[in-house]
XYZ file of C-alpha atoms in Angstrom:
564
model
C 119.337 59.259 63.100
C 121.005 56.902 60.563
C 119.594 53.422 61.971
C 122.601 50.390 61.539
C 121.287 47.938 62.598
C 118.434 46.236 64.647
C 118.918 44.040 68.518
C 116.899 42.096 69.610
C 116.712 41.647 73.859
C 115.227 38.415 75.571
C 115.902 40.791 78.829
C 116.040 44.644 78.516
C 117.350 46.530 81.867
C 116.598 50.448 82.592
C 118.769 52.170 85.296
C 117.923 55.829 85.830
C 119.673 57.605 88.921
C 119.564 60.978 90.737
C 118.820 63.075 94.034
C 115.941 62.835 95.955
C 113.444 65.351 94.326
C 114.332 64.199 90.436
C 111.483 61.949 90.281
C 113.867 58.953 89.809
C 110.709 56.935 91.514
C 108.464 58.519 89.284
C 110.024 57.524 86.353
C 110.702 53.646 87.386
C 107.159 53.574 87.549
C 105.995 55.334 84.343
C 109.023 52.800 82.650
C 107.430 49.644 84.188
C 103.900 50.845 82.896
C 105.221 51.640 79.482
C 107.057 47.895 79.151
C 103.518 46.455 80.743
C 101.491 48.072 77.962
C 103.746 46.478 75.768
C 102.627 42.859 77.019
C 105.740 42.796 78.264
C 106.581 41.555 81.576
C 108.341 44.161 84.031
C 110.315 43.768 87.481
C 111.344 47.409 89.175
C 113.132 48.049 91.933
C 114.116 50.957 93.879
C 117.115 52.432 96.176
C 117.043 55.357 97.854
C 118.026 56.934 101.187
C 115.907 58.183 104.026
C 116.207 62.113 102.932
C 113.446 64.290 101.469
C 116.135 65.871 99.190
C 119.569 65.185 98.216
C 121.496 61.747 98.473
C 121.423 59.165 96.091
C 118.333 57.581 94.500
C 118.431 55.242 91.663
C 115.579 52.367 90.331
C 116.166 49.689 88.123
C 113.497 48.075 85.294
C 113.925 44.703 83.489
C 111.443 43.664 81.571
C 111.073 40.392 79.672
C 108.294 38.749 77.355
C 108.634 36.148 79.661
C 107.663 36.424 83.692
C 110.837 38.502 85.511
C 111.112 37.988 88.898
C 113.996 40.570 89.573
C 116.378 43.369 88.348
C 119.366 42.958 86.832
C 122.863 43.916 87.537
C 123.834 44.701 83.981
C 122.023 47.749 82.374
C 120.995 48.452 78.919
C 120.521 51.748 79.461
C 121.737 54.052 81.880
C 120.555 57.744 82.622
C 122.137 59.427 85.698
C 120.398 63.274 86.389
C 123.888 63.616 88.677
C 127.477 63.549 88.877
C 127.269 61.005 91.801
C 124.968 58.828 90.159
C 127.244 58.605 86.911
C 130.336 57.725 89.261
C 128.460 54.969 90.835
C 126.688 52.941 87.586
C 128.556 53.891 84.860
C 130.777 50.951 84.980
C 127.031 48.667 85.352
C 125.716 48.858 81.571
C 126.447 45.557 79.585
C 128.611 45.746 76.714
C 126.392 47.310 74.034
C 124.441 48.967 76.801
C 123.870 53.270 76.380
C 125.091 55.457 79.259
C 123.672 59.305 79.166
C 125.203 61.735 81.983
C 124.502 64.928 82.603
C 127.225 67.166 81.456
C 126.554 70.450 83.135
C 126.903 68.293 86.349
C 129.843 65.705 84.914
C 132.912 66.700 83.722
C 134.919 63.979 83.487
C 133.044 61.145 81.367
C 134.229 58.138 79.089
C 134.564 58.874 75.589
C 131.632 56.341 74.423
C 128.933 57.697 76.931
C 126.370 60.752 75.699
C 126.568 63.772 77.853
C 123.368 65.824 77.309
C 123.183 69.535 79.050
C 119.852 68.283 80.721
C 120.159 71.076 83.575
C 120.597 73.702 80.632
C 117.805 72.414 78.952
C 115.321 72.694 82.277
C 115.996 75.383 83.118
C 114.030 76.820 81.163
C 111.091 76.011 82.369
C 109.559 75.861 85.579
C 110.689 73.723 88.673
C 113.547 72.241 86.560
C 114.846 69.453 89.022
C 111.800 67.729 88.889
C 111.664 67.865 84.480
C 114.745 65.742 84.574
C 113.706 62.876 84.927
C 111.192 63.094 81.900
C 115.032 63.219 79.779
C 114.726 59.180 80.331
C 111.831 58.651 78.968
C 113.415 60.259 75.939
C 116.471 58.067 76.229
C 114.546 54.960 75.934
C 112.506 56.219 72.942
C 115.330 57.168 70.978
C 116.971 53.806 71.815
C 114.205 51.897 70.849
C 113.617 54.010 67.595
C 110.228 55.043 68.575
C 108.580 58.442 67.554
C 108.416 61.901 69.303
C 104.472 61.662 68.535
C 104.433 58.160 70.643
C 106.891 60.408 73.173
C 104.098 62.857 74.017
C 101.437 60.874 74.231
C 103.600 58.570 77.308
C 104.044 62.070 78.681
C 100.368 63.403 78.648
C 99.526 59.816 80.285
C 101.668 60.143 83.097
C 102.879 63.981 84.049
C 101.274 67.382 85.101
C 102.386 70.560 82.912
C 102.019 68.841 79.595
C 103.205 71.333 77.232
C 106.293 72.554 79.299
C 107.335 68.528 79.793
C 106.398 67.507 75.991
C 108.788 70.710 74.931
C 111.621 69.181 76.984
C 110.873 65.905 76.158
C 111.437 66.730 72.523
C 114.396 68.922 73.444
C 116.465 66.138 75.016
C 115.027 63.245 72.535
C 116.853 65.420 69.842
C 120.114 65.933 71.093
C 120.151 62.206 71.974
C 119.341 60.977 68.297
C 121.904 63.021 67.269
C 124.079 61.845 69.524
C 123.238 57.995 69.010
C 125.232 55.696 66.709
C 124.946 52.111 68.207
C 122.514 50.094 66.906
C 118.819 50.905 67.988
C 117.104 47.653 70.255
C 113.775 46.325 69.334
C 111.381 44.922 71.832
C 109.277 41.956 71.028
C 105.155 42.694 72.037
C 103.568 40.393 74.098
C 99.942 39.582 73.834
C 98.214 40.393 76.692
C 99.141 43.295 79.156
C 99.352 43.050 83.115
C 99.047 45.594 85.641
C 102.170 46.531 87.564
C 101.564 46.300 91.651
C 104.104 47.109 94.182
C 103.989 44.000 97.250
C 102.651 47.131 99.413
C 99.505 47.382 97.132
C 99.495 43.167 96.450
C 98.961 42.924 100.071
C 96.038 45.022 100.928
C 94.038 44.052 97.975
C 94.475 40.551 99.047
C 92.997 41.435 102.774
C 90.408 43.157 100.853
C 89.611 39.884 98.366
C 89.435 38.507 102.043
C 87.086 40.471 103.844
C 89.247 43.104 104.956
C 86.466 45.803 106.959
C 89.429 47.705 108.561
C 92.967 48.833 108.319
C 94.838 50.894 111.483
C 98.561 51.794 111.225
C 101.051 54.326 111.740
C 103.663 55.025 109.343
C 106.748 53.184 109.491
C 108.811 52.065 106.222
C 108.575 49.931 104.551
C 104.976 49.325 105.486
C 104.082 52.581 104.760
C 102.844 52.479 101.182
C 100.139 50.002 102.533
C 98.618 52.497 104.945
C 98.856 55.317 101.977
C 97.409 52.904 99.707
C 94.384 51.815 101.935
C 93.902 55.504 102.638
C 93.718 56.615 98.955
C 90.646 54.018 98.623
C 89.093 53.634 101.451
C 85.750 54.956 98.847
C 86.490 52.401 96.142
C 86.644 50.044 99.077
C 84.288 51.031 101.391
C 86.853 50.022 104.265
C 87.618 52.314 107.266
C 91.498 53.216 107.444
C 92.774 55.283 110.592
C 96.120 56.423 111.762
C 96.567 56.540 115.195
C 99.017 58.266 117.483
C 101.731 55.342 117.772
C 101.417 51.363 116.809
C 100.563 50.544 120.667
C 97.219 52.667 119.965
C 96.928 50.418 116.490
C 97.080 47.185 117.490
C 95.031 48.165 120.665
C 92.460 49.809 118.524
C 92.910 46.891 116.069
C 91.702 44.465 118.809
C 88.939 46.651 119.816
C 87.230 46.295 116.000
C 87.761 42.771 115.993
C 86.548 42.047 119.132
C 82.807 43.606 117.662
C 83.155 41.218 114.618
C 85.301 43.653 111.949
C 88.265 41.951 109.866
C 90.882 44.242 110.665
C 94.556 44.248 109.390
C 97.840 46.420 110.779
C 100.815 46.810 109.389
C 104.105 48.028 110.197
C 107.967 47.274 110.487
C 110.380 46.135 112.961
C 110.453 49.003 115.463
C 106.352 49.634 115.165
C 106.413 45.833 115.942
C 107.668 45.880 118.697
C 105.590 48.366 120.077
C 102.826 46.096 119.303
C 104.188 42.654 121.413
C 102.271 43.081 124.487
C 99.347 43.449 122.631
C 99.612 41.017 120.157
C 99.898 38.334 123.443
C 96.457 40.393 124.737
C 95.153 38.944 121.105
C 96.468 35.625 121.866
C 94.883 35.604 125.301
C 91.673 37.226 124.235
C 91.565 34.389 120.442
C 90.919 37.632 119.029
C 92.038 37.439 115.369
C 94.024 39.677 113.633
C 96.269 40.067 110.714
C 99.397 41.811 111.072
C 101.965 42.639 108.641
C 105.838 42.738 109.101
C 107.802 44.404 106.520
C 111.017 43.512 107.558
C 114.471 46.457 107.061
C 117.670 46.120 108.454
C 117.978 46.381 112.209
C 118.330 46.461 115.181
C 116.831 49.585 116.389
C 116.299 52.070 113.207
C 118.784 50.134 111.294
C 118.658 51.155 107.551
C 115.133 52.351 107.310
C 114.782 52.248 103.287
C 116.825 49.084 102.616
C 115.642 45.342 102.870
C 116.876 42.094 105.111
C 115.480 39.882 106.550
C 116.522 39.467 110.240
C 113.382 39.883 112.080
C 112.189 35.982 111.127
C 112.690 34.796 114.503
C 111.145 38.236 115.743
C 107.746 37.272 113.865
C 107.991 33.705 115.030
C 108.749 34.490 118.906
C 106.127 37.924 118.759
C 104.029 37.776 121.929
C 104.806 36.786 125.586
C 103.057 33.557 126.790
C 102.563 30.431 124.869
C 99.149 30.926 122.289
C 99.136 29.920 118.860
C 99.643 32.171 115.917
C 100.159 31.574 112.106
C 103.144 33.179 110.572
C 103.531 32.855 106.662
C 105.587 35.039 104.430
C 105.307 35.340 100.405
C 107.598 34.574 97.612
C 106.245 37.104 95.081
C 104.087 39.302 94.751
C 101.055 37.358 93.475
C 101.525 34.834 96.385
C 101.356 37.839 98.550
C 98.167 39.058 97.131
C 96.373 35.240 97.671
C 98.492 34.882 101.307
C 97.308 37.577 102.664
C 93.699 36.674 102.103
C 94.267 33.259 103.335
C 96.090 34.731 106.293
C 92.681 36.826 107.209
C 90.375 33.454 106.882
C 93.004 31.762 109.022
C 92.782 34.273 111.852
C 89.243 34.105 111.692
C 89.055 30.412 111.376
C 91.169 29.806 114.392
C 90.611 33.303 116.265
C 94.342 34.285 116.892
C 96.799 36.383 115.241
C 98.442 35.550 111.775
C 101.717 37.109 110.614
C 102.566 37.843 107.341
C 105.898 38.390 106.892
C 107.884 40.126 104.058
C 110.679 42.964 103.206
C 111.453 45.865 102.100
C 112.723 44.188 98.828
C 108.702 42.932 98.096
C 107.184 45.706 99.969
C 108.432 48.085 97.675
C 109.174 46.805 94.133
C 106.811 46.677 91.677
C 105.840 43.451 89.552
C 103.311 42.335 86.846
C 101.389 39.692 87.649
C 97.739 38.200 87.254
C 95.220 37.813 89.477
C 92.742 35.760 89.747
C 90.259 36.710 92.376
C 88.787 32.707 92.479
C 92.039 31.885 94.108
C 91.376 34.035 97.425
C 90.134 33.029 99.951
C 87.348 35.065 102.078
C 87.170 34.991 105.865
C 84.791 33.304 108.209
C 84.284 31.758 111.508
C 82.086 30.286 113.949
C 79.108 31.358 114.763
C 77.337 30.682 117.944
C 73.585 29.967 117.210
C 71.514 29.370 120.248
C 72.007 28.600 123.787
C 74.091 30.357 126.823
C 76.701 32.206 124.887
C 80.068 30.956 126.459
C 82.907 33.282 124.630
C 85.586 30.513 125.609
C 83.422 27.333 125.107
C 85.698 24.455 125.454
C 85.637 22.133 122.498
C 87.514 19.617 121.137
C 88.909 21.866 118.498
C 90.039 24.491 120.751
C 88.140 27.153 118.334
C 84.942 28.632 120.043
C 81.808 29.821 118.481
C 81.981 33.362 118.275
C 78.999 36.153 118.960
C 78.905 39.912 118.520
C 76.996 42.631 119.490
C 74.048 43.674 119.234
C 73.178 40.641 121.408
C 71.318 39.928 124.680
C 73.976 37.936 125.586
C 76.924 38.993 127.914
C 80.317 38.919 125.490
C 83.457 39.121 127.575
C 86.852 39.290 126.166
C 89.505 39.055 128.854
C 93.020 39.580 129.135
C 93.603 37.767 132.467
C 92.889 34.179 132.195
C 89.476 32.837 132.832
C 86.460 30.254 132.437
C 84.611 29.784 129.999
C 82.365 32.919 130.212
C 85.264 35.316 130.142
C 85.182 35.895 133.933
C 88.917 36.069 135.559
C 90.340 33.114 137.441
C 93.402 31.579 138.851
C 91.497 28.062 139.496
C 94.581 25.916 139.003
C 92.405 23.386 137.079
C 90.811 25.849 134.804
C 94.046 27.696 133.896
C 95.324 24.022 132.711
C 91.969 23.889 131.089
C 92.540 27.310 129.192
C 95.965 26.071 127.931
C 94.540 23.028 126.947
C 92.043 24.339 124.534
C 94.490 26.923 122.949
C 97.129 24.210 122.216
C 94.116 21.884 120.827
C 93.248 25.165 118.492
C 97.446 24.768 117.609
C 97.056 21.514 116.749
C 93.888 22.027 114.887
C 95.506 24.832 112.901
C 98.278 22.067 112.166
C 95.851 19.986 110.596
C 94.580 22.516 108.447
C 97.631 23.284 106.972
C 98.646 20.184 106.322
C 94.834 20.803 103.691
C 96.839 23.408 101.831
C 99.875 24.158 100.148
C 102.603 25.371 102.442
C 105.506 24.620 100.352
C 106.626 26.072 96.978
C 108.652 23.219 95.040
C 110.079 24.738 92.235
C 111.867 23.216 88.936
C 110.194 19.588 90.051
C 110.669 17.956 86.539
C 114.328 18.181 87.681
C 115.559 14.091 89.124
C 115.331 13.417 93.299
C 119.153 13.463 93.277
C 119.035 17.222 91.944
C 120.609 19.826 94.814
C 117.868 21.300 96.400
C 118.319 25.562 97.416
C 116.439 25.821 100.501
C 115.149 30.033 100.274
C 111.997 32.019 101.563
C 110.410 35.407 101.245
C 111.628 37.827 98.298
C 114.335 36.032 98.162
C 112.546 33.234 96.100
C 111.918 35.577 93.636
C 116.121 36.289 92.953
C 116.974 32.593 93.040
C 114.799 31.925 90.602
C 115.722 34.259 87.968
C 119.661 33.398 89.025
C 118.751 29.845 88.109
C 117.435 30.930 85.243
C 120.092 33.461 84.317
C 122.328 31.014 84.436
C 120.897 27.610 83.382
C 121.308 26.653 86.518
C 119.776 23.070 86.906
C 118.669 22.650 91.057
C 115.025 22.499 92.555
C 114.131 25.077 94.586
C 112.187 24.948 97.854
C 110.154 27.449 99.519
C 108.129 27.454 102.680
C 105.618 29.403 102.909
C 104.427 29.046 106.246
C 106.678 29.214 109.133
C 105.207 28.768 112.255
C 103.960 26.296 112.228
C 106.434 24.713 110.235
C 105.490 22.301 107.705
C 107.932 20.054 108.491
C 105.975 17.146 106.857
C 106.477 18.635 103.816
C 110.064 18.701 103.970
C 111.093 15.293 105.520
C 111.806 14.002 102.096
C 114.637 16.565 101.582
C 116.656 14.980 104.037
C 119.929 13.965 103.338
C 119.520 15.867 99.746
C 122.562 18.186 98.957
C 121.233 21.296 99.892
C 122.071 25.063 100.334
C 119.968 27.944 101.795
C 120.272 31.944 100.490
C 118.694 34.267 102.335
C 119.277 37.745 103.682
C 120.537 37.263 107.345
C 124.133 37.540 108.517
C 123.461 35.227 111.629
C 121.374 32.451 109.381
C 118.023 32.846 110.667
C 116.563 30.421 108.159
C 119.294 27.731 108.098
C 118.305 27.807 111.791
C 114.831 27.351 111.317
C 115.533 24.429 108.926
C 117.520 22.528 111.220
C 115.387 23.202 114.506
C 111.681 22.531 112.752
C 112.546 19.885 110.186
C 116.137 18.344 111.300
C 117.486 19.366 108.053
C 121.423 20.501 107.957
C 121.977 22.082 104.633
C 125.419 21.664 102.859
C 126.168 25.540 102.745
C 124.773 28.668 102.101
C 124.385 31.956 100.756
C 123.886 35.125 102.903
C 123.916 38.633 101.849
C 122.881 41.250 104.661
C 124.609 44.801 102.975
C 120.921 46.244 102.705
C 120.372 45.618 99.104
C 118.374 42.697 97.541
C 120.399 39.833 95.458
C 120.970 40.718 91.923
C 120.650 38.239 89.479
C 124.228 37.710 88.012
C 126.253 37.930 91.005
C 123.708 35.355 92.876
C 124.018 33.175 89.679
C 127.552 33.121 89.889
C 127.332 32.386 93.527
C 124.966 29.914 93.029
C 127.528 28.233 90.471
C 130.429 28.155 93.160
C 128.645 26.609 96.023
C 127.089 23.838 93.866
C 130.799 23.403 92.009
């Protein structure tokens, strides 16, 4: 390879695209690992259909020696394993940016983009659909000038049949220098390496850093991974993980554990949800406390099962018939999620009622590097009752009773129907007002301990008070921020990260502030919210609600227009 010239990248962007059954997800996550090893930081996200086999899958890595917070729209390199995957991104690599296609499955390519015979060169060995997607790996190395020694050695780190993928590997790595004459990119090293996590994995070890003692959910994406995760280390853990026969039977069962004193979590999306409503009001009535996670896809009904929105806010905030108190809270990246979800446990066991943390697909299911710092969680407890007649729903001026489990002497009644303070059923008009009384106190007392912590994410604070303020929440912090920094964008940036209930008192002093919200909702859930909780009318906004998650230049540019 005769070597021109050298470029440097401040961001570098990987696309590699294919069917179902190329290993496209494989690959995103062997390319994040590699950039993480590097010290570099890495952001990867995914696409792909609901199909086994077939369709159209595609992921997308930028990495950056400074924190990333989302892909980007403009590729560096581009790989596609199939003719439909060339069609769609071969217009999306920037201008000095490498496009390889497949040409035993493309016939028709551009003049400047490297066709490599990567079926030919598979078959050859055994189960050749899956070997493609090693041919990126090779793309990248020959693009960034790196060695076919340093190319096996990725490969016997991260794939099965070794020798068979280290002989392809080598195969496609050669045609591809061959092929190469633009100028080779060089990546700056960082100085200290990260670990990658997915939002799916950030969440569960932060219920674990809580306390977490059990986990009970049935598959539904994109909350699967979680249940997958759990499952895979429920040893390294020593946490029990079961999958019941539907989500009624997991929040039921759910209950059941937490009722006997074990910090339980579910998990599940919109549909599985709503199976779990009545339920989740029998936790309310009961103070039984639970976490639950929401990852949120595009509805109603099945909507777009692999694809991200966020829609079901009011869902999460309304969950439950009957008036009880619950915590809802939903994370901006994936760190917060880690450190949210273990204050989300201690919460529900503080205040003994169910806490909500709510996310997408678009965290769920993209992968990050990030720190953590295990200080920063927080661990669950509650109150215990220490001597005396044990009254489960002891009224106090807190609204939070002590709490007692077996083994004990003493009786311990949860109750669905309302009741006195033993647990025993009523319809005594006075004690029913008494029984709402003490669960709005516990409201009220959850109030005041939030107004102890930090509920609100201001971002880009050094920037003046008469600065436009971007109201945003959930993932989609994470793709304003990288717009604004994109594009030099100069506008604060405010999160909550609690929603119900709604910090409100943080937020006063944004009134009358030019403002804008962008979130993913085509009705404007969150604008809503804003103007209902804190009396805050925003000047415009941003929606996007076509599945996919904001991409950095096109939300910069419309970040640009609406502040014009």
């Amino acid at each position: 390879m005769v070597i021109l010239d050298i470029v440097k990248k401040e961001v570098f962007t990987v696309l590699v695209g294919g069917s179902a059954g190329n290993g496209v997800k494989k690959i995103g996550a062997v390319l994040s690992s590699f950039f993480a090893s590097m010290g570099r930081h890495a952001f990867e996200m995914e696409d792909y259909q609901s199909l086994i086999k077939g369709g159209h899958n595609f992921c997308v890595v930028s990495t950056s020696i400074e924190p990333i917070y989302s892909h980007y729209e403009k590729k560096d390199i581009i790989v596609t394993l199939d003719e439909r995957s060339y069609k769609k991104h071969k217009d999306e690599a920037t201008q000095d940016g490498v496009v390889v296609y497949n040409s035993d499955l493309v016939k028709n390519a551009d003049e400047n983009h490297i066709g490599i015979p990567l079926t030919t060169f598979a078959r050859k060995y055994p189960n050749p659909e899956l070997r493609l997607g090693v041919s990126v790996i090779s793309v990248l190395f020959g693009v960034l000038g790196l060695s076919k020694e340093e190319l096996a050695n990725i490969i016997k780190d991260n794939f099965k049949d070794v020798e068979n993928n280290i002989s392809f590997a080598n195969e496609v790595y050669d045609f591809f220098v061959d092929h190469f004459k633009e100028k080779r990119i060089e990546l700056e090293k960082g100085n200290k390496t990260f670990p990658v996590v997915s939002g799916n994995e950030a969440i569960p070890l932060g219920a674990y850093a809580g306390g977490l003692d059990m986990f009970f959910a049935y598959p539904m994406t994109p909350a699967s991974t979680i249940l997958h995760f759990l499952a895979s280390h429920t040893k390294d853990f020593g946490i029990g993980v079961m999958h019941p026969e539907n989500e009624i039977a997991v929040i039921n069962m759910a209950i059941g554990a937490a009722s006997v004193g074990l910090k339980t979590m579910v998990a599940s999306s919109g549909g599985g949800f709503a199976l779990m409503e009545e339920a989740i009001s029998l936790a309310g009535m009961t103070e039984t406390p639970i976490l639950a996670v929401l990852s949120s896809r595009p509805g109603p009904s099945t909507g777009v099962p692999t694809y991200t929105e966020q829609g079901d806010l009011y869902f999460a905030l309304n969950q439950g018939h009957g008036e009880f108190p619950k915590i809802v809270a939903s994370p901006g990246t994936h760190e917060e999620a880690f450190y949210l979800a273990s204050d989300l446990l201690a919460l529900a066991w503080e205040f003994q009622t169910v806490s909500i943390l709510l996310t997408e697909k678009h965290l769920s299911e993209s992968r990050k590097t990030f720190e953590i710092d295990l200080e920063k969680s927080s661990f669950a407890d509650y109150m215990k009752h220490t001597d005396g007649e044990y009254l489960r729903y002891k009224l106090t001026d807190s609204g939070v009773s002590p709490l007692l489990f077996p083994p004990s002497e003493s009786v311990i009644k949860f109750s669905s129907y309302e009741h006195d303070e033993y647990g025993l059923s009523t319809e005594d008009p006075e004690m029913i007002t008494k029984m709402h009384d003490k669960r709005f106190r516990k409201y009220n007392s959850i109030v005041q301990k939030l107004k102890t912590m930090k509920t609100v994410n201001v971002y880009n604070t050094q920037l003046g008070e008469n600065t436009p303020v971007i109201f945003t929440y959930g993932s989609t912090t994470m793709s304003v921020l990288e717009a604004l920094k994109f594009g030099k964008i100069e506008a604060r940036v405010i999160q909550p990260i609690y929603l119900e209930p709604f910090p409100s008192w943080e937020l006063d002093k944004f009134k009358g502030v030019k403002s804008y919200v962008v979130e993913q909702s085509v009705m404007g859930s969150f604008e809503r919210l804003l103007k209902e909780k804190a009396g805050i009318k925003v000047n415009g906004h941003i929606k996007k609600y076509d599945g996919r998650p904001f991409e950095v230049e096109s939300l910069s540019k419309a970040i640009k227009e609406v502040l014009a």
